[in-house]
Protein backbone atom coordinates (compact mmCIF):
# COMPACT_ATOMS: atom_id res chain seq x y z
CA UNK A 1 0.00 0.00 0.00
CA UNK A 2 0.87 3.67 -0.07
CA UNK A 3 3.44 5.08 2.33
CA UNK A 4 3.86 8.83 2.79
CA UNK A 5 6.87 10.35 4.53
CA UNK A 6 6.89 13.99 5.61
CA UNK A 7 9.79 16.24 6.66
CA UNK A 8 10.60 18.09 8.79
CA UNK A 9 8.57 17.16 11.85
CA UNK A 10 8.96 20.66 13.28
CA UNK A 11 9.75 23.94 11.55
CA UNK A 12 10.40 27.26 13.22
CA UNK A 13 10.49 30.37 11.01
CA UNK A 14 10.68 34.11 11.53
CA UNK A 15 7.62 36.05 10.51
CA UNK A 16 7.98 37.10 6.90
CA UNK A 17 10.28 34.23 5.95
CA UNK A 18 9.32 31.26 3.79
CA UNK A 19 8.51 27.74 4.97
CA UNK A 20 8.88 24.55 2.96
CA UNK A 21 7.53 21.11 3.87
CA UNK A 22 8.42 18.06 1.81
CA UNK A 23 6.66 14.74 1.32
CA UNK A 24 7.49 11.58 -0.56
CA UNK A 25 5.12 8.79 -1.53
CA UNK A 26 5.65 5.20 -2.61
CA UNK A 27 2.68 4.25 -4.83
CA UNK A 28 3.15 5.47 -8.39
CA UNK A 29 -0.61 5.04 -8.93
CA UNK A 30 -1.40 7.83 -6.45
CA UNK A 31 -2.85 10.74 -8.33
CA UNK A 32 -4.20 13.30 -5.87
CA UNK A 33 -2.13 15.14 -3.26
CA UNK A 34 -3.92 17.39 -0.75
CA UNK A 35 -2.45 19.43 2.10
CA UNK A 36 -4.32 19.93 5.36
CA UNK A 37 -3.77 22.50 8.08
CA UNK A 38 -4.77 21.75 11.65
CA UNK A 39 -4.81 24.57 14.17
CA UNK A 40 -4.63 23.73 17.84
CA UNK A 41 -7.85 22.06 19.02
CA UNK A 42 -9.47 22.18 15.61
CA UNK A 43 -10.21 19.77 12.79
CA UNK A 44 -7.86 19.43 9.80
CA UNK A 45 -8.87 21.71 6.94
CA UNK A 46 -7.88 21.44 3.29
CA UNK A 47 -5.68 24.37 2.23
CA UNK A 48 -4.47 23.35 -1.21
CA UNK A 49 -4.35 20.28 -3.41
CA UNK A 50 -2.73 19.16 -6.64
CA UNK A 51 -3.52 16.48 -9.18
CA UNK A 52 -1.01 14.23 -10.86
CA UNK A 53 -1.31 15.95 -14.24
CA UNK A 54 -0.18 19.30 -12.80
CA UNK A 55 3.32 20.26 -11.70
CA UNK A 56 2.59 23.32 -9.62
CA UNK A 57 -0.34 25.16 -8.12
CA UNK A 58 -0.48 28.45 -6.27
CA UNK A 59 -3.06 30.13 -4.07
CA UNK A 60 -1.96 33.51 -2.71
CA UNK A 61 0.89 32.83 -0.26
CA UNK A 62 0.83 29.04 -0.51
CA UNK A 63 1.97 26.85 -3.37
CA UNK A 64 2.42 23.15 -3.96
CA UNK A 65 4.81 21.47 -6.37
CA UNK A 66 4.72 17.87 -7.56
CA UNK A 67 7.46 15.78 -9.12
CA UNK A 68 5.84 12.53 -10.25
CA UNK A 69 9.07 11.02 -11.48
CA UNK A 70 10.74 11.41 -8.12
CA UNK A 71 7.47 10.81 -6.24
CA UNK A 72 7.70 13.85 -4.06
CA UNK A 73 5.65 16.96 -3.49
CA UNK A 74 6.20 20.07 -1.41
CA UNK A 75 4.24 22.85 0.29
CA UNK A 76 5.65 26.36 0.13
CA UNK A 77 4.41 29.18 2.35
CA UNK A 78 5.77 32.64 1.61
CA UNK A 79 5.71 35.74 3.82
CA UNK A 80 4.74 33.68 6.84
CA UNK A 81 2.45 35.20 9.45
CA UNK A 82 1.67 34.14 13.05
CA UNK A 83 -1.66 32.67 11.90
CA UNK A 84 0.28 30.20 9.75
CA UNK A 85 1.36 28.46 12.98
CA UNK A 86 -0.27 25.03 12.90
CA UNK A 87 0.33 21.37 12.09
CA UNK A 88 0.41 20.66 8.37
CA UNK A 89 -0.31 17.22 6.88
CA UNK A 90 0.38 16.03 3.38
CA UNK A 91 -1.56 13.12 1.90
CA UNK A 92 -1.68 10.94 -1.19
CA UNK A 93 -4.71 9.09 -2.47
CA UNK A 94 -5.11 5.96 -4.54
CA UNK A 95 -7.72 5.34 -7.22
CA UNK A 96 -10.27 4.32 -4.56
CA UNK A 97 -10.05 7.65 -2.80
CA UNK A 98 -8.27 6.21 0.21
CA UNK A 99 -6.10 8.89 1.85
CA UNK A 100 -2.67 8.09 3.31
CA UNK A 101 -1.30 10.89 5.47
CA UNK A 102 2.20 11.96 6.42
CA UNK A 103 3.13 12.28 10.10
CA UNK A 104 2.67 16.04 10.13
CA UNK A 105 4.85 19.14 10.48
CA UNK A 106 4.48 21.52 13.41
CA UNK A 107 5.11 25.01 12.02
CA UNK A 108 5.84 27.81 14.48
CA UNK A 109 6.04 31.36 13.17
CA UNK A 110 7.79 33.68 15.59
CA UNK A 111 7.25 37.47 15.43
CA UNK B 1 -21.20 23.51 3.82
CA UNK B 2 -20.48 19.87 4.56
CA UNK B 3 -21.03 18.99 8.17
CA UNK B 4 -19.42 15.98 9.78
CA UNK B 5 -20.56 15.61 13.36
CA UNK B 6 -19.01 13.45 16.02
CA UNK B 7 -21.24 12.75 18.97
CA UNK B 8 -18.72 13.44 21.74
CA UNK B 9 -15.84 15.89 22.00
CA UNK B 10 -14.36 14.25 25.11
CA UNK B 11 -14.91 10.76 26.45
CA UNK B 12 -13.47 8.98 29.49
CA UNK B 13 -13.87 5.21 29.73
CA UNK B 14 -12.49 2.41 31.83
CA UNK B 15 -10.36 -0.50 30.63
CA UNK B 16 -12.55 -3.32 29.33
CA UNK B 17 -15.57 -1.16 28.57
CA UNK B 18 -17.29 -1.29 25.20
CA UNK B 19 -17.06 2.12 23.56
CA UNK B 20 -19.10 3.53 20.69
CA UNK B 21 -17.95 6.58 18.72
CA UNK B 22 -20.61 7.97 16.43
CA UNK B 23 -20.20 10.02 13.27
CA UNK B 24 -22.88 11.56 11.08
CA UNK B 25 -22.46 13.47 7.82
CA UNK B 26 -25.15 15.48 6.08
CA UNK B 27 -23.90 15.64 2.47
CA UNK B 28 -24.87 12.21 1.16
CA UNK B 29 -21.21 11.16 0.91
CA UNK B 30 -20.55 7.53 0.03
CA UNK B 31 -17.10 7.35 1.63
CA UNK B 32 -16.60 7.52 5.37
CA UNK B 33 -13.40 7.04 7.34
CA UNK B 34 -12.18 6.66 10.91
CA UNK B 35 -8.70 7.93 11.72
CA UNK B 36 -6.70 7.93 14.88
CA UNK B 37 -4.39 10.88 15.57
CA UNK B 38 -1.38 10.57 17.87
CA UNK B 39 1.51 13.05 18.23
CA UNK B 40 4.33 12.28 15.83
CA UNK B 41 2.34 9.58 14.05
CA UNK B 42 -0.04 11.71 12.01
CA UNK B 43 -3.42 10.41 10.96
CA UNK B 44 -3.66 6.65 10.77
CA UNK B 45 -6.59 4.96 9.06
CA UNK B 46 -8.50 2.48 11.20
CA UNK B 47 -11.44 1.54 8.98
CA UNK B 48 -13.28 2.96 6.01
CA UNK B 49 -16.54 2.36 4.22
CA UNK B 50 -17.56 2.97 0.61
CA UNK B 51 -21.22 2.15 1.06
CA UNK B 52 -23.89 1.06 3.49
CA UNK B 53 -23.05 -2.23 5.24
CA UNK B 54 -19.67 -2.21 3.57
CA UNK B 55 -16.37 -1.87 5.45
CA UNK B 56 -12.69 -2.21 4.74
CA UNK B 57 -9.77 -2.45 7.15
CA UNK B 58 -7.33 0.39 7.21
CA UNK B 59 -3.78 0.33 8.52
CA UNK B 60 -4.52 -0.24 12.22
CA UNK B 61 -7.83 -2.13 12.58
CA UNK B 62 -6.81 -4.32 15.52
CA UNK B 63 -9.04 -3.80 18.55
CA UNK B 64 -11.67 -1.90 16.55
CA UNK B 65 -14.77 -2.68 14.54
CA UNK B 66 -17.21 -0.49 12.62
CA UNK B 67 -20.83 -0.35 11.64
CA UNK B 68 -22.52 1.41 8.75
CA UNK B 69 -26.23 0.67 8.75
CA UNK B 70 -27.21 3.98 7.17
CA UNK B 71 -25.38 6.04 4.58
CA UNK B 72 -25.02 9.08 6.82
CA UNK B 73 -23.78 7.28 9.93
CA UNK B 74 -20.50 5.48 10.56
CA UNK B 75 -19.77 4.09 14.01
CA UNK B 76 -16.46 3.03 15.49
CA UNK B 77 -16.60 0.36 18.19
CA UNK B 78 -13.95 -0.53 20.72
CA UNK B 79 -15.09 -3.96 21.91
CA UNK B 80 -12.93 -3.90 25.04
CA UNK B 81 -11.17 -0.59 25.53
CA UNK B 82 -7.51 -0.61 26.50
CA UNK B 83 -5.21 2.17 27.69
CA UNK B 84 -3.28 2.13 24.40
CA UNK B 85 -6.46 3.21 22.65
CA UNK B 86 -6.32 6.57 24.41
CA UNK B 87 -6.16 8.94 21.47
CA UNK B 88 -7.90 11.55 19.32
CA UNK B 89 -10.35 9.92 16.90
CA UNK B 90 -11.32 11.74 13.74
CA UNK B 91 -14.16 10.83 11.43
CA UNK B 92 -14.16 12.00 7.81
CA UNK B 93 -16.27 11.71 4.69
CA UNK B 94 -15.90 12.28 0.96
CA UNK B 95 -17.74 11.71 -2.30
CA UNK B 96 -17.14 8.62 -4.35
CA UNK B 97 -16.67 8.71 -8.09
CA UNK B 98 -13.95 11.26 -8.55
CA UNK B 99 -10.56 10.40 -7.20
CA UNK B 100 -9.74 13.87 -6.00
CA UNK B 101 -12.78 14.62 -3.94
CA UNK B 102 -12.03 16.48 -0.78
CA UNK B 103 -11.99 14.88 2.63
CA UNK B 104 -14.09 16.60 5.29
CA UNK B 105 -13.32 16.00 8.94
CA UNK B 106 -15.37 16.02 12.10
CA UNK B 107 -14.17 17.91 15.17
CA UNK B 108 -12.73 14.80 16.75
CA UNK B 109 -13.32 12.80 19.92
CA UNK B 110 -10.58 12.79 22.53
CA UNK B 111 -10.88 9.39 24.19
CA UNK B 112 -9.15 8.62 27.46
CA UNK B 113 -9.12 5.02 28.66
CA UNK B 114 -8.23 4.69 32.34
Tab-separated table of C-alpha atoms in Angstrom, chain A residues 9 11-14 28-29 36-37 45 48-49 59 62 68 78 81 101 106:
chain	number	residue	atom	x	y	z
A	9	UNK	CA	8.567	17.164	11.849
A	11	UNK	CA	9.755	23.941	11.551
A	12	UNK	CA	10.402	27.264	13.223
A	13	UNK	CA	10.491	30.370	11.014
A	14	UNK	CA	10.675	34.110	11.528
A	28	UNK	CA	3.153	5.467	-8.395
A	29	UNK	CA	-0.612	5.035	-8.933
A	36	UNK	CA	-4.320	19.931	5.362
A	37	UNK	CA	-3.774	22.502	8.081
A	45	UNK	CA	-8.875	21.713	6.938
A	48	UNK	CA	-4.470	23.355	-1.206
A	49	UNK	CA	-4.349	20.276	-3.408
A	59	UNK	CA	-3.057	30.135	-4.071
A	62	UNK	CA	0.826	29.041	-0.512
A	68	UNK	CA	5.839	12.529	-10.246
A	78	UNK	CA	5.768	32.642	1.606
A	81	UNK	CA	2.454	35.197	9.452
A	101	UNK	CA	-1.296	10.888	5.474
A	106	UNK	CA	4.483	21.518	13.407
